Short mmCIF file of N, CA, C and O in Angstrom, two decimals:
data_model
loop_
_atom_site.label_atom_id
_atom_site.label_comp_id
_atom_site.label_asym_id
_atom_site.label_seq_id
_atom_site.Cartn_x
_atom_site.Cartn_y
_atom_site.Cartn_z
N GLY A 25 141.32 119.17 38.19
CA GLY A 25 141.17 119.09 36.50
C GLY A 25 142.74 119.37 36.16
O GLY A 25 142.44 118.31 35.02
N VAL A 26 143.48 119.41 36.74
CA VAL A 26 144.97 119.54 36.07
C VAL A 26 145.43 118.05 36.31
O VAL A 26 145.67 117.40 35.10
N PHE A 27 145.07 117.58 36.91
CA PHE A 27 145.41 115.66 37.44
C PHE A 27 144.34 115.18 35.93
O PHE A 27 145.04 114.51 35.77
N VAL A 28 143.31 115.46 36.44
CA VAL A 28 142.84 114.73 35.29
C VAL A 28 142.88 114.72 33.44
O VAL A 28 143.05 113.82 33.18
N LEU A 29 143.46 116.10 33.70
CA LEU A 29 143.83 116.17 32.21
C LEU A 29 145.30 115.38 31.75
O LEU A 29 145.47 115.01 30.93
N ARG A 30 145.88 115.83 32.82
CA ARG A 30 147.39 114.39 32.59
C ARG A 30 146.78 112.87 32.76
O ARG A 30 147.95 112.14 31.95
N ARG A 31 145.94 112.58 33.57
CA ARG A 31 145.25 111.19 33.07
C ARG A 31 145.28 111.08 31.77
O ARG A 31 145.27 109.60 31.32
N ILE A 32 143.99 111.96 30.95
CA ILE A 32 143.77 111.60 29.92
C ILE A 32 144.89 111.44 28.91
O ILE A 32 144.76 110.68 28.08
N ASP A 33 145.88 112.22 29.02
CA ASP A 33 147.34 112.11 27.95
C ASP A 33 147.93 110.25 28.78
O ASP A 33 148.00 109.71 27.77
N GLU A 34 147.38 110.11 29.94
CA GLU A 34 148.67 108.33 30.08
C GLU A 34 147.05 107.81 29.32
O GLU A 34 147.47 107.14 28.70
N LEU A 35 145.68 107.89 29.61
CA LEU A 35 145.03 106.76 28.99
C LEU A 35 144.99 106.98 27.49
O LEU A 35 145.38 105.85 26.68
N ALA A 36 145.26 107.66 26.60
CA ALA A 36 145.56 108.19 25.13
C ALA A 36 146.92 106.99 25.01
O ALA A 36 146.69 106.77 23.94
N ALA A 37 147.85 107.45 25.77
CA ALA A 37 148.81 106.69 25.35
C ALA A 37 148.54 104.92 25.32
O ALA A 37 149.38 104.10 24.48
N LEU A 38 147.79 104.71 26.23
CA LEU A 38 147.12 103.20 26.64
C LEU A 38 146.67 102.86 25.41
O LEU A 38 146.79 101.42 24.77
N GLU A 39 145.49 103.88 24.63
CA GLU A 39 144.56 103.58 24.43
C GLU A 39 144.45 104.49 22.80
O GLU A 39 143.98 105.43 23.07
N PRO A 40 145.42 104.61 22.06
CA PRO A 40 145.37 105.56 21.08
C PRO A 40 143.89 105.76 20.29
O PRO A 40 143.59 107.34 19.88
N SER A 41 142.95 105.22 20.55
CA SER A 41 141.87 105.97 19.80
C SER A 41 140.99 106.57 20.89
O SER A 41 139.96 106.74 20.47
N TYR A 42 141.37 106.46 21.85
CA TYR A 42 141.11 107.41 22.86
C TYR A 42 140.68 108.84 21.98
O TYR A 42 141.49 109.65 21.80
N PRO A 43 139.31 109.70 22.63
CA PRO A 43 139.09 110.66 22.10
C PRO A 43 139.67 111.83 22.96
O PRO A 43 139.16 112.27 24.01
N VAL A 44 140.90 111.82 23.20
CA VAL A 44 141.71 112.80 23.35
C VAL A 44 141.57 114.14 24.09
O VAL A 44 140.91 115.03 24.65
N LEU A 45 141.10 114.90 22.45
CA LEU A 45 140.51 116.32 22.58
C LEU A 45 139.21 116.28 23.06
O LEU A 45 139.27 117.43 23.99
N TYR A 46 138.08 115.63 22.83
CA TYR A 46 136.72 115.83 22.99
C TYR A 46 137.07 115.50 24.94
O TYR A 46 136.55 116.55 25.64
N ALA A 47 137.46 114.14 25.27
CA ALA A 47 137.67 114.56 26.79
C ALA A 47 138.46 115.25 27.37
O ALA A 47 137.91 116.54 28.79
N LYS A 48 139.47 116.35 27.54
CA LYS A 48 140.12 117.40 27.74
C LYS A 48 138.75 118.67 27.36
O LYS A 48 139.36 119.47 28.45
N GLY A 49 138.01 118.84 26.56
CA GLY A 49 137.14 120.00 26.23
C GLY A 49 135.82 119.67 27.37
O GLY A 49 136.17 120.62 27.72
N ILE A 50 135.84 118.30 27.59
CA ILE A 50 135.01 118.55 28.97
C ILE A 50 135.25 118.69 29.89
O ILE A 50 134.95 119.26 30.78
N VAL A 51 136.62 118.59 30.28
CA VAL A 51 137.14 118.84 31.40
C VAL A 51 137.38 120.03 31.50
O VAL A 51 137.07 120.93 32.73
N LEU A 52 137.98 120.45 31.00
CA LEU A 52 137.92 122.21 30.23
C LEU A 52 136.72 123.04 30.55
O LEU A 52 136.75 124.02 31.67
N PHE A 53 136.06 122.26 30.22
CA PHE A 53 134.55 123.07 30.25
C PHE A 53 134.30 122.93 32.01
O PHE A 53 133.32 123.79 32.32
N ARG A 54 134.10 122.05 32.54
CA ARG A 54 133.77 121.73 33.57
C ARG A 54 134.98 122.55 34.36
O ARG A 54 134.33 122.91 35.49
N MET A 55 136.05 123.01 34.00
CA MET A 55 136.56 123.69 34.70
C MET A 55 136.47 125.21 34.78
O MET A 55 137.04 126.76 34.97
N ALA A 56 135.39 125.80 33.86
CA ALA A 56 134.94 127.22 33.44
C ALA A 56 136.23 127.40 32.22
O ALA A 56 136.48 128.63 32.69
N GLU A 57 137.25 126.70 31.97
CA GLU A 57 138.03 126.89 31.19
C GLU A 57 137.41 127.24 29.74
O GLU A 57 137.96 126.29 28.62
N PHE A 58 136.58 128.07 29.61
CA PHE A 58 135.54 127.97 28.23
C PHE A 58 136.13 128.22 26.85
O PHE A 58 136.17 127.90 25.89
N ASP A 59 137.34 129.07 26.90
CA ASP A 59 138.22 129.50 25.54
C ASP A 59 138.87 128.05 25.36
O ASP A 59 138.83 127.97 24.08
N GLN A 60 139.54 127.67 26.23
CA GLN A 60 140.48 126.43 25.85
C GLN A 60 139.32 125.16 25.71
O GLN A 60 139.61 124.76 24.82
N ALA A 61 138.14 125.36 26.17
CA ALA A 61 137.38 123.72 26.33
C ALA A 61 136.93 124.14 24.37
O ALA A 61 136.82 122.89 24.18
N ALA A 62 136.61 125.23 24.00
CA ALA A 62 136.22 125.65 22.70
C ALA A 62 136.97 125.15 21.65
O ALA A 62 137.19 124.50 21.05
N GLN A 63 138.46 125.41 22.05
CA GLN A 63 139.51 125.16 21.16
C GLN A 63 140.15 123.90 21.31
O GLN A 63 140.14 122.71 19.91
N ALA A 64 139.30 122.87 22.30
CA ALA A 64 139.69 121.55 22.13
C ALA A 64 138.43 120.80 21.48
O ALA A 64 138.93 120.04 20.59
N PHE A 65 137.62 121.07 21.57
CA PHE A 65 135.98 120.63 21.04
C PHE A 65 136.20 120.88 19.46
O PHE A 65 136.15 120.08 18.62
N ASP A 66 136.52 122.17 19.17
CA ASP A 66 136.76 122.08 17.79
C ASP A 66 137.77 121.40 16.92
O ASP A 66 137.51 121.14 16.42
N ALA A 67 138.74 121.44 17.79
CA ALA A 67 140.03 120.32 16.61
C ALA A 67 139.49 119.34 16.96
O ALA A 67 139.98 118.20 16.01
N HIS A 68 138.96 118.72 17.65
CA HIS A 68 138.25 117.43 17.89
C HIS A 68 137.58 117.01 16.73
O HIS A 68 137.68 116.16 15.70
N ILE A 69 136.95 118.00 16.55
CA ILE A 69 135.50 118.06 15.57
C ILE A 69 136.04 117.88 14.07
O ILE A 69 135.72 117.47 13.00
N ARG A 70 137.10 118.65 14.49
CA ARG A 70 138.23 118.74 12.82
C ARG A 70 138.79 117.81 12.23
O ARG A 70 139.20 117.24 11.26
N THR A 71 138.48 116.75 13.41
CA THR A 71 139.95 115.61 13.39
C THR A 71 139.18 114.69 12.18
O THR A 71 140.26 113.89 11.28
N ALA A 72 137.55 114.41 12.07
CA ALA A 72 137.20 113.66 11.02
C ALA A 72 135.72 113.70 11.34
O ALA A 72 135.23 113.64 11.81
N GLU A 73 135.30 113.40 10.17
CA GLU A 73 133.76 113.77 9.98
C GLU A 73 133.19 112.44 10.83
O GLU A 73 132.31 112.74 11.27
N ASP A 74 133.41 111.47 10.82
CA ASP A 74 132.98 110.08 12.08
C ASP A 74 133.99 110.14 13.11
O ASP A 74 133.78 109.22 13.69
N ALA A 75 134.45 111.34 13.80
CA ALA A 75 134.79 111.18 14.94
C ALA A 75 134.05 111.11 16.23
O ALA A 75 132.91 111.45 15.97
N PRO A 76 134.37 110.14 17.09
CA PRO A 76 133.24 109.60 18.03
C PRO A 76 132.89 111.05 18.92
O PRO A 76 133.52 111.73 19.19
N TYR A 77 131.73 110.85 19.27
CA TYR A 77 131.30 111.54 19.63
C TYR A 77 131.28 113.33 19.37
O TYR A 77 131.26 114.59 19.93
N ARG A 78 131.41 113.32 17.82
CA ARG A 78 131.24 114.61 17.29
C ARG A 78 130.09 115.35 17.67
O ARG A 78 130.04 116.28 17.96
N LEU A 79 128.77 114.91 17.31
CA LEU A 79 127.50 115.54 17.56
C LEU A 79 127.57 116.17 19.00
O LEU A 79 127.39 117.71 19.16
N ARG A 80 128.17 115.56 19.84
CA ARG A 80 128.11 115.87 21.25
C ARG A 80 129.31 116.97 21.24
O ARG A 80 129.16 117.79 22.27
N ALA A 81 130.70 116.77 20.99
CA ALA A 81 131.56 117.89 20.79
C ALA A 81 130.85 119.34 19.81
O ALA A 81 131.28 119.95 20.55
N ILE A 82 129.99 119.32 19.11
CA ILE A 82 129.52 120.39 18.55
C ILE A 82 128.63 121.05 19.42
O ILE A 82 128.54 122.68 19.88
N ASN A 83 127.71 120.35 20.47
CA ASN A 83 126.82 121.04 21.09
C ASN A 83 127.94 121.55 22.09
O ASN A 83 127.66 123.00 22.76
N TYR A 84 128.92 121.25 22.72
CA TYR A 84 129.58 121.44 24.01
C TYR A 84 130.25 122.52 23.28
O TYR A 84 131.07 123.99 24.05
N LEU A 85 130.89 122.74 21.79
CA LEU A 85 131.36 123.94 21.30
C LEU A 85 130.67 125.36 21.35
O LEU A 85 130.84 125.69 21.90
N LYS A 86 129.90 125.27 21.16
CA LYS A 86 128.28 125.85 21.06
C LYS A 86 128.24 126.30 22.75
O LYS A 86 128.38 127.92 22.56
N ALA A 87 128.50 125.33 23.34
CA ALA A 87 128.07 126.09 24.89
C ALA A 87 129.35 126.89 25.38
O ALA A 87 129.66 127.47 25.99
N SER A 88 130.09 126.39 25.05
CA SER A 88 131.64 126.61 25.48
C SER A 88 131.82 128.41 24.67
O SER A 88 131.98 128.95 25.90
N LEU A 89 131.16 128.18 23.64
CA LEU A 89 131.46 129.41 23.05
C LEU A 89 130.64 130.87 23.53
O LEU A 89 130.45 131.93 23.92
N GLU A 90 129.02 130.17 23.74
CA GLU A 90 128.47 131.03 24.63
C GLU A 90 128.76 131.60 25.77
O GLU A 90 128.90 132.43 26.32
N HIS A 91 129.26 130.40 26.72
CA HIS A 91 129.86 131.10 28.17
C HIS A 91 130.95 131.95 28.15
O HIS A 91 131.51 132.26 28.78
N ALA A 92 132.10 131.57 27.13
CA ALA A 92 133.12 132.67 26.99
C ALA A 92 132.80 133.96 26.62
O ALA A 92 133.23 134.74 27.32
N THR A 93 131.85 133.79 25.94
CA THR A 93 131.08 135.34 25.62
C THR A 93 130.54 135.94 26.50
O THR A 93 130.46 137.09 26.81
N ASP A 94 129.23 135.11 27.25
CA ASP A 94 129.08 135.73 29.09
C ASP A 94 129.79 135.90 29.80
O ASP A 94 129.50 137.41 30.17
N ALA A 95 131.37 135.37 29.69
CA ALA A 95 132.04 135.98 30.69
C ALA A 95 132.61 137.48 30.43
O ALA A 95 133.21 138.17 31.67
N GLY A 96 133.22 137.57 29.01
CA GLY A 96 133.49 138.98 29.14
C GLY A 96 134.96 138.93 29.21
O GLY A 96 135.36 138.40 29.72
N PRO A 97 135.37 140.26 28.84
CA PRO A 97 137.03 140.48 28.66
C PRO A 97 136.77 140.88 30.47
O PRO A 97 136.37 141.24 30.95
#
């Protein structure tokens, strides 16, 4: 998980248009880090109305919030 997050940063350095926040959100979601995933998806969605994978990010955001709520404190 952490290794993949670092690789995403490396890819973004090579390709500035790479959807970094979206990619990190997916990795965090798969790591069950739902609060952090939600923050990444929310930030991605806020970058622009035409952000790539925007609809998918919205759906992942909803799922992240549901899972975070289910986990509870």
